[in-house]
Coordinates of C-alpha atoms in Angstrom, one line a residue:
X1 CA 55.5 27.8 -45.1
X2 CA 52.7 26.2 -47.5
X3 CA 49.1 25.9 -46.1
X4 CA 49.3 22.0 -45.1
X5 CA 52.3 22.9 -43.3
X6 CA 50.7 25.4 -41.0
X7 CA 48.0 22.8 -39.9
X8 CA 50.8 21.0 -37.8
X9 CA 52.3 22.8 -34.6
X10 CA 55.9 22.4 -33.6
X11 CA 55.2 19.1 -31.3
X12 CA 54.2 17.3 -34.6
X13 CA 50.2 17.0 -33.4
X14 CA 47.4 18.0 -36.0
X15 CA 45.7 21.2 -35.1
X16 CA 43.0 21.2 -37.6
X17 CA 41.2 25.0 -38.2
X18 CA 38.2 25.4 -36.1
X19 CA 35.1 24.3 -37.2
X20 CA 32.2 27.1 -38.6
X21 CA 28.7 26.7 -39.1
X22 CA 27.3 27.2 -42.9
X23 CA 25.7 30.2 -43.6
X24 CA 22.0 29.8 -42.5
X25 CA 22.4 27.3 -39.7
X26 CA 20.2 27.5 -36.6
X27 CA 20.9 25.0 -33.6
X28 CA 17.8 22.7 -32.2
X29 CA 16.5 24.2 -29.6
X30 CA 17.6 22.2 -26.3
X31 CA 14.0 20.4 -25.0
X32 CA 12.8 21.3 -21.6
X33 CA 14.5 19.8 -19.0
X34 CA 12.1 17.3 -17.5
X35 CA 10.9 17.2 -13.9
X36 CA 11.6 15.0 -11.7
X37 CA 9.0 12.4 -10.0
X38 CA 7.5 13.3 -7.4
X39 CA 8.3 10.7 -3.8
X40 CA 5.2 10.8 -2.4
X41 CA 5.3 9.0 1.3
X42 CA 2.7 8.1 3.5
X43 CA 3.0 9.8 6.9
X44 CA 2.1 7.0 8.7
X45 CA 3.8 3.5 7.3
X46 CA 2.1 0.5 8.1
X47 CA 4.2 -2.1 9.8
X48 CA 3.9 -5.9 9.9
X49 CA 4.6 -6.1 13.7
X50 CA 1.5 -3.8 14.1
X51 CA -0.5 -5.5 12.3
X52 CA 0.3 -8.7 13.6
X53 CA -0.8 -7.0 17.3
X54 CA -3.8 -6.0 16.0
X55 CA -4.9 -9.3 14.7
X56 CA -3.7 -11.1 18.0
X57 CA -5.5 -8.3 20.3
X58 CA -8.6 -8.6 18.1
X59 CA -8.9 -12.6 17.9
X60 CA -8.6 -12.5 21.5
X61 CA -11.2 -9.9 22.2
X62 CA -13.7 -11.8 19.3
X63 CA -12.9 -15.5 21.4
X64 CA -13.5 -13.9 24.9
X65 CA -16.8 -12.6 23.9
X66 CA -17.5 -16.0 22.2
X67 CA -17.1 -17.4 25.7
X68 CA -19.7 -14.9 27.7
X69 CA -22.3 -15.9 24.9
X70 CA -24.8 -19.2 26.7
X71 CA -26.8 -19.6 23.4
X72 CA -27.0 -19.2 19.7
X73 CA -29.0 -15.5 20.1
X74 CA -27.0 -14.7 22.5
X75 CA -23.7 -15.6 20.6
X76 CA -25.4 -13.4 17.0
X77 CA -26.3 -10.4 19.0
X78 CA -22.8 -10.1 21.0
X79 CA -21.0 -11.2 18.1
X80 CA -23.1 -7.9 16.2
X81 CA -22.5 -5.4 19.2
X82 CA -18.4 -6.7 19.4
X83 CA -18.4 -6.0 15.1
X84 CA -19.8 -2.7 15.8
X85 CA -17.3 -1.5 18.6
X86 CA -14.3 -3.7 17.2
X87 CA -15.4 -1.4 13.7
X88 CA -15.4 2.0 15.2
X89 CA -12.0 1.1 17.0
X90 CA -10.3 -0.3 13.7
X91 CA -11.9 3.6 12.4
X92 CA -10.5 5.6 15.0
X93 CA -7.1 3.7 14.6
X94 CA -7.0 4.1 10.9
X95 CA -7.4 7.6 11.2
X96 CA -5.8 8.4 14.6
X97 CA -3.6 6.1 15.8
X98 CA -1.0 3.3 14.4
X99 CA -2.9 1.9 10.7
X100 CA -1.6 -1.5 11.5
X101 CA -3.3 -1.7 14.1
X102 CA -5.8 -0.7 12.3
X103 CA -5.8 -2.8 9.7
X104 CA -5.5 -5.8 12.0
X105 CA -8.8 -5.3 13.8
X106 CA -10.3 -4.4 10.8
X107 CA -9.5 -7.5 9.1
X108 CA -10.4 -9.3 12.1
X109 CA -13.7 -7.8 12.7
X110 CA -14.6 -8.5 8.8
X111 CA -13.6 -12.0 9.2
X112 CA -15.8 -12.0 12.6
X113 CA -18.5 -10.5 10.9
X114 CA -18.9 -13.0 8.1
X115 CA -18.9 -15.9 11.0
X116 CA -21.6 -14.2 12.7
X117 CA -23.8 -13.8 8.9
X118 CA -22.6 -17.4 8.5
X119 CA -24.0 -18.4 11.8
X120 CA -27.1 -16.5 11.4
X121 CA -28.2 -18.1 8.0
X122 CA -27.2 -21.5 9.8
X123 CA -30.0 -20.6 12.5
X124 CA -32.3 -19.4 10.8
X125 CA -32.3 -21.8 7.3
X126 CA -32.1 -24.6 9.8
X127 CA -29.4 -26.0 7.9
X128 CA -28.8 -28.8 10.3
X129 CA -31.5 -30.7 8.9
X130 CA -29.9 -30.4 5.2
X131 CA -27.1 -32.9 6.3
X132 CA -28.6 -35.3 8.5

């Protein structure tokens, strides 16, 4: 049996000789096997719904002491004292309790805030006789 004969097996199917390395060959190195990214989730998820409930609780709250208020003065410094608590609640939800909540009343009392610097500057530029 000849040499080219031997490279076929008794099936008729090519069953070449196995394959060497040259003399001198060194294999790559593999690279280092690459971490994976980190998932990083906050503990507590913000939720539209709460949100929303902030916003409605705090609009509410901001209109009812709108109503109490009998005068301009009276309507700055109750609009400043209902920032200041409607802040510190928006705080200790934020860090404490539900954050959409939280950010609710906080972008509530921010928007109450600049109505109350608006109305301020109004008063005190006496703006009303600017457009008459």
């Amino acid at each position: 049996m000849t040499s080219a004969q031997q490279s076929w097996d008794a099936a008729g199917a090519w069953d070449p000789a196995p394959q060497r390395q040259p003399p001198g060959y060194v294999p790559q190195a593999a690279p280092p096997p690459v971490p994976r990214r980190p998932r990083f989730r906050e503990s507590g998820a913000v939720r539209w719904w709460g949100v929303l409930i902030g916003v409605c609780v705090s609009l509410v709250y901001f209109v009812l002491v709108g109503l109490v208020s009998w005068s301009t003065t009276s309507l700055i410094g109750l609009f400043l004292a209902a920032v200041l608590l409607a802040g510190s609640a928006s705080a200790v939800l934020l860090t404490r309790g539900d954050r959409g909540m939280g950010v609710g009343v906080a972008a509530v009392t921010g928007a109450a805030l600049s109505v109350t610097m608006l109305i301020l500057a109004w008063e005190t530029f006496n703006l009303d006789q600017v457009f008459i």
